[in-house]
Amino acid sequence: MAQAPFQQRWLYGDAVQRIGRDVLRLAVMHQGEPVAIAQIMQRKIMGFEVSLTSRGPVFLQSGHSNDVLRALRSTLKTASLKLMSPDTRLRRFSLSSKPQICELDLSLDLHDLRAAQHPKWRNALKKAEASRLKVAQITATPVALAPLLQAEKDRQSHGRYRGLPPEFTLAIQDVAPKSLLLFNASDAQMLFIRHGNTASYHMGHNGPEGRQVNAHNLILWNAIKRLQKLGVTRLDLGTIDPKRAHNLARFKQRCGAQTRQLSPAQLL
C-alpha cells in the first residue's frame, strides 16, 4: 500500500478492535483488480449503527470514485449513518471544517530536509546539538509509556483538545509493539508509530527543562534520521490548529514540513 495514512493501516484497526470497536475491511474490485480499499470503524450510538471510514477510502487506481462509493454504501446498507473523511473531497456537502495536516517527505536527503527548516527552528536545533543534551530511544513498554500517557490524559481532561484515549496507545503496544518508537531527552518525550513505509507522530510531552534546551527539536531530528534508516518515506506530523494551538502548529510548520488540507467529513 503506497503511503497509506495510519487510519487505513491494519494495525490501527487491530488496536481499535482491542478497545471494543468493530472493524470492517473491504477491497473494491474492477475487472479482477483492486481499485480501492477501506478500513471502516463501526459502533452503535444511542441504538443507531454508525460507520466511519477515516482518511479513506484509499484509491489504488483513479477514475473509479463513484463506483467505489456505491459499492461501499451497498455493503454498509444496515448502517444508519455512513461517514467518511477521505484525503480528497468526494462530495459537495461537508459535515465539518477542512483539517490541515503537516507532512515531512523523508525521501529527501538529510541536507535538503535541514535546508527546508525555518531559520529559527534550525537555530534552536543547533543550540540543542551544541549542548550536552542526549536523545535516547527507549523500548516502548507499558511502563516506559506510562508518564507520557499520563501527561496526555491530563491534557485531554483539562479540555485542551480531544484525541485518541491512552488506552488506544496501549492497544497499539499490545498488537504491534515494534511499531512504536519512543524517544526521550531531559524531561521531554516524543512517540511515533511506524506503519509500513510511512510513520505518524502520535504524542509528546515537553517539561520545563526540555523547553529551555529545545529538546523537541533535537528529538524530532533524531527521529527523522532513525525513521529514514527504517525505510520510512513520509512522516505525518498530524493536524494543526493555528488558532487554538499556535505554538504546536508553528513548531510543526517550521520543521520543514509541508501543510496539506484534507477533505472535511462527508456522508458516504
mmCIF file of C-alpha atoms in Angstrom:
data_model
loop_
_atom_site.group_PDB
_atom_site.id
_atom_site.type_symbol
_atom_site.label_atom_id
_atom_site.label_comp_id
_atom_site.label_asym_id
_atom_site.label_seq_id
_atom_site.Cartn_x
_atom_site.Cartn_y
_atom_site.Cartn_z
ATOM 1 C CA MET A 1 0.000 0.000 0.000
ATOM 2 C CA ALA A 2 1.680 3.207 -1.169
ATOM 3 C CA GLN A 3 1.938 5.703 1.684
ATOM 4 C CA ALA A 4 -1.446 4.937 3.209
ATOM 5 C CA PRO A 5 -2.458 7.019 6.230
ATOM 6 C CA PHE A 6 -2.289 5.463 9.688
ATOM 7 C CA GLN A 7 -6.081 5.231 9.985
ATOM 8 C CA GLN A 8 -6.157 2.903 6.969
ATOM 9 C CA ARG A 9 -3.392 0.605 8.171
ATOM 10 C CA TRP A 10 -4.380 -2.756 9.578
ATOM 11 C CA LEU A 11 -2.565 -2.202 12.879
ATOM 12 C CA TYR A 12 -4.830 0.798 13.515
ATOM 13 C CA GLY A 13 -7.863 -1.422 13.040
ATOM 14 C CA ASP A 14 -6.369 -4.119 15.269
ATOM 15 C CA ALA A 15 -5.910 -1.559 18.053
ATOM 16 C CA VAL A 16 -9.429 -0.191 17.585
ATOM 17 C CA GLN A 17 -10.792 -3.718 17.973
ATOM 18 C CA ARG A 18 -8.843 -4.143 21.205
ATOM 19 C CA ILE A 19 -10.650 -1.166 22.734
ATOM 20 C CA GLY A 20 -14.060 -2.533 21.823
ATOM 21 C CA ARG A 21 -14.905 -1.211 18.357
ATOM 22 C CA ASP A 22 -15.939 -3.238 15.320
ATOM 23 C CA VAL A 23 -13.786 -3.013 12.197
ATOM 24 C CA LEU A 24 -14.700 -3.926 8.632
ATOM 25 C CA ARG A 25 -12.059 -4.187 5.896
ATOM 26 C CA LEU A 26 -13.145 -4.064 2.274
ATOM 27 C CA ALA A 27 -11.477 -4.195 -1.123
ATOM 28 C CA VAL A 28 -13.397 -2.877 -4.143
ATOM 29 C CA MET A 29 -12.570 -4.766 -7.330
ATOM 30 C CA HIS A 30 -12.878 -3.832 -11.007
ATOM 31 C CA GLN A 31 -12.212 -6.459 -13.677
ATOM 32 C CA GLY A 32 -10.396 -8.606 -11.153
ATOM 33 C CA GLU A 33 -8.109 -5.805 -9.934
ATOM 34 C CA PRO A 34 -8.413 -3.919 -6.628
ATOM 35 C CA VAL A 35 -9.193 -0.234 -7.223
ATOM 36 C CA ALA A 36 -9.730 0.849 -3.613
ATOM 37 C CA ILE A 37 -9.586 -0.382 -0.046
ATOM 38 C CA ALA A 38 -11.403 0.848 3.030
ATOM 39 C CA GLN A 39 -10.975 0.119 6.712
ATOM 40 C CA ILE A 40 -14.233 1.072 8.377
ATOM 41 C CA MET A 41 -14.899 1.568 12.092
ATOM 42 C CA GLN A 42 -18.374 0.651 13.286
ATOM 43 C CA ARG A 43 -20.168 1.360 16.552
ATOM 44 C CA LYS A 44 -23.639 1.943 17.941
ATOM 45 C CA ILE A 45 -24.609 5.366 19.267
ATOM 46 C CA MET A 46 -27.987 5.604 21.002
ATOM 47 C CA GLY A 47 -29.089 2.467 19.185
ATOM 48 C CA PHE A 48 -28.041 3.685 15.748
ATOM 49 C CA GLU A 49 -25.248 1.931 13.862
ATOM 50 C CA VAL A 50 -22.625 4.395 12.640
ATOM 51 C CA SER A 51 -19.775 3.617 10.250
ATOM 52 C CA LEU A 52 -16.713 5.804 9.750
ATOM 53 C CA THR A 53 -14.101 5.480 7.032
ATOM 54 C CA SER A 54 -11.375 7.735 8.430
ATOM 55 C CA ARG A 55 -8.785 9.044 5.924
ATOM 56 C CA GLY A 56 -10.356 6.755 3.378
ATOM 57 C CA PRO A 57 -11.254 5.070 1.171
ATOM 58 C CA VAL A 58 -7.748 4.697 -0.246
ATOM 59 C CA PHE A 59 -7.846 4.654 -4.037
ATOM 60 C CA LEU A 60 -5.358 2.364 -5.754
ATOM 61 C CA GLN A 61 -6.467 3.431 -9.233
ATOM 62 C CA SER A 62 -8.004 6.663 -10.456
ATOM 63 C CA GLY A 63 -11.320 7.066 -12.228
ATOM 64 C CA HIS A 64 -13.439 4.781 -10.061
ATOM 65 C CA SER A 65 -14.552 7.022 -7.196
ATOM 66 C CA ASN A 66 -18.301 6.881 -7.878
ATOM 67 C CA ASP A 67 -18.279 3.115 -8.346
ATOM 68 C CA VAL A 68 -16.249 2.679 -5.159
ATOM 69 C CA LEU A 69 -18.643 4.774 -3.087
ATOM 70 C CA ARG A 70 -21.656 2.898 -4.466
ATOM 71 C CA ALA A 71 -20.033 -0.432 -3.612
ATOM 72 C CA LEU A 72 -19.236 0.689 -0.064
ATOM 73 C CA ARG A 73 -22.748 2.046 0.515
ATOM 74 C CA SER A 74 -24.231 -1.226 -0.713
ATOM 75 C CA THR A 75 -22.065 -3.241 1.675
ATOM 76 C CA LEU A 76 -22.906 -0.945 4.602
ATOM 77 C CA LYS A 77 -26.644 -0.848 3.908
ATOM 78 C CA THR A 78 -27.519 -1.785 7.517
ATOM 79 C CA ALA A 79 -25.692 1.237 8.948
ATOM 80 C CA SER A 80 -27.926 4.148 9.931
ATOM 81 C CA LEU A 81 -25.222 6.736 9.304
ATOM 82 C CA LYS A 82 -22.319 6.259 6.906
ATOM 83 C CA LEU A 83 -19.476 8.766 7.260
ATOM 84 C CA MET A 84 -16.116 9.180 5.596
ATOM 85 C CA SER A 85 -13.239 11.641 5.760
ATOM 86 C CA PRO A 86 -11.172 10.949 2.622
ATOM 87 C CA ASP A 87 -7.947 12.753 1.845
ATOM 88 C CA THR A 88 -9.555 14.377 -1.204
ATOM 89 C CA ARG A 89 -13.062 15.765 -1.437
ATOM 90 C CA LEU A 90 -15.582 13.346 -2.942
ATOM 91 C CA ARG A 91 -18.878 15.022 -2.010
ATOM 92 C CA ARG A 92 -20.124 18.610 -2.180
ATOM 93 C CA PHE A 93 -21.845 18.604 1.196
ATOM 94 C CA SER A 94 -19.476 18.887 4.190
ATOM 95 C CA LEU A 95 -20.126 17.921 7.794
ATOM 96 C CA SER A 96 -17.031 19.520 9.297
ATOM 97 C CA SER A 97 -14.300 22.042 8.637
ATOM 98 C CA LYS A 98 -11.324 21.091 6.484
ATOM 99 C CA PRO A 99 -8.484 19.830 8.681
ATOM 100 C CA GLN A 100 -4.871 20.684 7.920
ATOM 101 C CA ILE A 101 -2.002 18.281 8.390
ATOM 102 C CA CYS A 102 1.768 18.665 8.276
ATOM 103 C CA GLU A 103 3.886 16.086 6.475
ATOM 104 C CA LEU A 104 7.614 15.589 6.062
ATOM 105 C CA ASP A 105 8.952 13.987 2.888
ATOM 106 C CA LEU A 106 11.589 11.624 4.250
ATOM 107 C CA SER A 107 12.602 10.506 0.767
ATOM 108 C CA LEU A 108 14.720 13.684 0.697
ATOM 109 C CA ASP A 109 18.279 13.513 1.979
ATOM 110 C CA LEU A 110 19.151 14.998 5.352
ATOM 111 C CA HIS A 111 20.855 18.030 3.808
ATOM 112 C CA ASP A 112 17.676 19.009 1.951
ATOM 113 C CA LEU A 113 15.491 18.318 4.978
ATOM 114 C CA ARG A 114 17.672 20.561 7.095
ATOM 115 C CA ALA A 115 17.718 23.290 4.472
ATOM 116 C CA ALA A 116 13.898 23.302 4.421
ATOM 117 C CA GLN A 117 13.703 24.165 8.120
ATOM 118 C CA HIS A 118 12.769 27.681 9.152
ATOM 119 C CA PRO A 119 15.932 29.559 10.293
ATOM 120 C CA LYS A 120 14.598 29.956 13.847
ATOM 121 C CA TRP A 121 13.730 26.260 14.083
ATOM 122 C CA ARG A 122 17.135 25.296 12.687
ATOM 123 C CA ASN A 123 18.928 27.625 15.111
ATOM 124 C CA ALA A 124 17.071 26.042 18.029
ATOM 125 C CA LEU A 125 18.183 22.632 16.759
ATOM 126 C CA LYS A 126 21.791 23.829 16.524
ATOM 127 C CA LYS A 127 21.709 25.050 20.118
ATOM 128 C CA ALA A 128 20.342 21.696 21.295
ATOM 129 C CA GLU A 129 23.039 19.851 19.331
ATOM 130 C CA ALA A 130 25.752 22.053 20.827
ATOM 131 C CA SER A 131 24.566 21.354 24.363
ATOM 132 C CA ARG A 132 25.087 18.185 26.364
ATOM 133 C CA LEU A 133 21.549 17.081 25.632
ATOM 134 C CA LYS A 134 21.336 13.437 24.574
ATOM 135 C CA VAL A 135 18.438 11.692 22.870
ATOM 136 C CA ALA A 136 17.732 8.076 23.792
ATOM 137 C CA GLN A 137 15.401 5.685 22.045
ATOM 138 C CA ILE A 138 13.579 3.661 24.673
ATOM 139 C CA THR A 139 11.719 0.387 24.233
ATOM 140 C CA ALA A 140 8.057 1.369 24.363
ATOM 141 C CA THR A 141 6.877 -0.948 27.134
ATOM 142 C CA PRO A 142 3.693 -0.075 29.067
ATOM 143 C CA VAL A 143 5.865 1.045 31.992
ATOM 144 C CA ALA A 144 8.008 3.290 29.776
ATOM 145 C CA LEU A 145 4.884 4.764 28.165
ATOM 146 C CA ALA A 146 3.122 5.479 31.472
ATOM 147 C CA PRO A 147 4.487 9.024 32.131
ATOM 148 C CA LEU A 148 3.751 10.147 28.589
ATOM 149 C CA LEU A 149 0.249 8.659 28.651
ATOM 150 C CA GLN A 150 -0.483 10.305 31.986
ATOM 151 C CA ALA A 151 0.584 13.686 30.619
ATOM 152 C CA GLU A 152 -1.645 13.099 27.589
ATOM 153 C CA LYS A 153 -4.568 12.133 29.804
ATOM 154 C CA ASP A 154 -4.107 15.284 31.892
ATOM 155 C CA ARG A 155 -4.143 17.496 28.797
ATOM 156 C CA GLN A 156 -7.310 15.912 27.477
ATOM 157 C CA SER A 157 -9.044 16.018 30.870
ATOM 158 C CA HIS A 158 -8.385 19.736 31.084
ATOM 159 C CA GLY A 159 -10.179 20.186 27.781
ATOM 160 C CA ARG A 160 -7.183 21.402 25.810
ATOM 161 C CA TYR A 161 -8.131 19.134 22.904
ATOM 162 C CA ARG A 162 -9.748 15.807 22.074
ATOM 163 C CA GLY A 163 -7.667 12.908 20.863
ATOM 164 C CA LEU A 164 -7.392 9.155 20.951
ATOM 165 C CA PRO A 165 -7.601 7.780 24.503
ATOM 166 C CA PRO A 166 -4.430 6.478 26.186
ATOM 167 C CA GLU A 167 -5.971 3.002 26.007
ATOM 168 C CA PHE A 168 -5.551 3.126 22.233
ATOM 169 C CA THR A 169 -1.778 3.575 22.585
ATOM 170 C CA LEU A 170 -1.593 0.608 24.940
ATOM 171 C CA ALA A 171 -3.599 -1.392 22.408
ATOM 172 C CA ILE A 172 -1.052 -0.498 19.707
ATOM 173 C CA GLN A 173 1.709 -1.582 22.075
ATOM 174 C CA ASP A 174 -0.103 -4.877 22.553
ATOM 175 C CA VAL A 175 -0.796 -5.700 18.894
ATOM 176 C CA ALA A 176 2.354 -4.220 17.287
ATOM 177 C CA PRO A 177 4.970 -3.243 19.904
ATOM 178 C CA LYS A 178 7.751 -2.841 17.345
ATOM 179 C CA SER A 179 5.758 -0.160 15.536
ATOM 180 C CA LEU A 180 6.235 2.258 18.459
ATOM 181 C CA LEU A 181 9.338 4.452 18.580
ATOM 182 C CA LEU A 182 9.726 6.302 21.877
ATOM 183 C CA PHE A 183 12.412 8.975 22.250
ATOM 184 C CA ASN A 184 13.472 10.765 25.406
ATOM 185 C CA ALA A 185 15.708 13.743 26.164
ATOM 186 C CA SER A 186 15.788 15.542 29.502
ATOM 187 C CA ASP A 187 12.153 15.741 30.662
ATOM 188 C CA ALA A 188 10.786 15.602 27.101
ATOM 189 C CA GLN A 189 9.417 12.668 25.120
ATOM 190 C CA MET A 190 8.005 12.050 21.656
ATOM 191 C CA LEU A 191 6.238 8.908 20.454
ATOM 192 C CA PHE A 192 5.992 7.848 16.813
ATOM 193 C CA ILE A 193 4.174 4.951 15.151
ATOM 194 C CA ARG A 194 5.708 3.304 12.102
ATOM 195 C CA HIS A 195 3.266 1.697 9.671
ATOM 196 C CA GLY A 196 4.853 0.273 6.553
ATOM 197 C CA ASN A 197 6.718 2.905 4.549
ATOM 198 C CA THR A 198 5.053 5.728 6.475
ATOM 199 C CA ALA A 199 5.033 6.892 10.091
ATOM 200 C CA SER A 200 2.976 9.192 12.278
ATOM 201 C CA TYR A 201 3.812 11.418 15.204
ATOM 202 C CA HIS A 202 1.493 10.166 17.926
ATOM 203 C CA MET A 203 2.053 12.262 21.045
ATOM 204 C CA GLY A 204 4.681 14.118 23.020
ATOM 205 C CA HIS A 205 5.438 15.953 26.226
ATOM 206 C CA ASN A 206 7.868 18.760 26.920
ATOM 207 C CA GLY A 207 8.720 19.677 30.509
ATOM 208 C CA PRO A 208 10.292 22.932 31.752
ATOM 209 C CA GLU A 209 13.873 21.739 31.173
ATOM 210 C CA GLY A 210 13.028 20.350 27.760
ATOM 211 C CA ARG A 211 11.502 23.615 26.619
ATOM 212 C CA GLN A 212 14.525 25.534 27.819
ATOM 213 C CA VAL A 213 17.002 23.396 25.867
ATOM 214 C CA ASN A 214 14.861 22.859 22.710
ATOM 215 C CA ALA A 215 14.555 19.151 23.417
ATOM 216 C CA HIS A 216 11.729 18.523 20.939
ATOM 217 C CA ASN A 217 13.766 19.969 18.067
ATOM 218 C CA LEU A 218 16.567 17.531 18.783
ATOM 219 C CA ILE A 219 14.224 14.595 19.385
ATOM 220 C CA LEU A 220 12.368 15.155 16.117
ATOM 221 C CA TRP A 221 15.605 15.453 14.155
ATOM 222 C CA ASN A 222 16.904 12.206 15.663
ATOM 223 C CA ALA A 223 13.575 10.508 14.956
ATOM 224 C CA ILE A 224 13.762 11.630 11.315
ATOM 225 C CA LYS A 225 17.186 10.019 10.926
ATOM 226 C CA ARG A 226 16.045 6.812 12.608
ATOM 227 C CA LEU A 227 12.860 6.559 10.525
ATOM 228 C CA GLN A 228 14.823 7.055 7.306
ATOM 229 C CA LYS A 229 17.053 4.119 8.247
ATOM 230 C CA LEU A 230 13.906 2.021 8.721
ATOM 231 C CA GLY A 231 12.748 2.806 5.179
ATOM 232 C CA VAL A 232 10.062 5.361 6.059
ATOM 233 C CA THR A 233 9.436 7.822 3.218
ATOM 234 C CA ARG A 234 6.779 10.076 4.780
ATOM 235 C CA LEU A 235 6.196 11.308 8.319
ATOM 236 C CA ASP A 236 2.720 12.539 9.207
ATOM 237 C CA LEU A 237 3.034 15.108 11.994
ATOM 238 C CA GLY A 238 -0.717 15.261 12.477
ATOM 239 C CA THR A 239 -3.265 18.018 12.250
ATOM 240 C CA ILE A 240 -2.594 21.617 13.155
ATOM 241 C CA ASP A 241 -4.878 24.306 14.557
ATOM 242 C CA PRO A 242 -3.073 27.664 14.364
ATOM 243 C CA LYS A 243 -5.871 29.418 16.272
ATOM 244 C CA ARG A 244 -6.238 27.069 19.254
ATOM 245 C CA ALA A 245 -2.704 25.617 19.385
ATOM 246 C CA HIS A 246 -0.485 28.240 17.779
ATOM 247 C CA ASN A 247 2.844 27.128 19.274
ATOM 248 C CA LEU A 248 2.396 23.497 18.270
ATOM 249 C CA ALA A 249 1.324 24.460 14.748
ATOM 250 C CA ARG A 250 4.337 26.737 14.388
ATOM 251 C CA PHE A 251 6.700 24.015 15.621
ATOM 252 C CA LYS A 252 5.381 21.562 13.027
ATOM 253 C CA GLN A 253 5.348 24.036 10.154
ATOM 254 C CA ARG A 254 8.822 25.397 10.854
ATOM 255 C CA CYS A 255 10.488 21.972 10.991
ATOM 256 C CA GLY A 256 10.318 21.864 7.191
ATOM 257 C CA ALA A 257 7.006 20.067 6.835
ATOM 258 C CA GLN A 258 4.516 20.795 4.097
ATOM 259 C CA THR A 259 0.977 21.744 5.099
ATOM 260 C CA ARG A 260 -1.843 19.998 3.269
ATOM 261 C CA GLN A 261 -5.593 20.461 3.555
ATOM 262 C CA LEU A 262 -7.668 17.328 3.861
ATOM 263 C CA SER A 263 -11.273 16.822 2.923
ATOM 264 C CA PRO A 264 -13.952 17.535 5.523
ATOM 265 C CA ALA A 265 -16.121 14.761 6.895
ATOM 266 C CA GLN A 266 -18.821 13.766 4.439
ATOM 267 C CA LEU A 267 -21.682 11.331 4.039
ATOM 268 C CA LEU A 268 -20.637 8.178 2.253
#
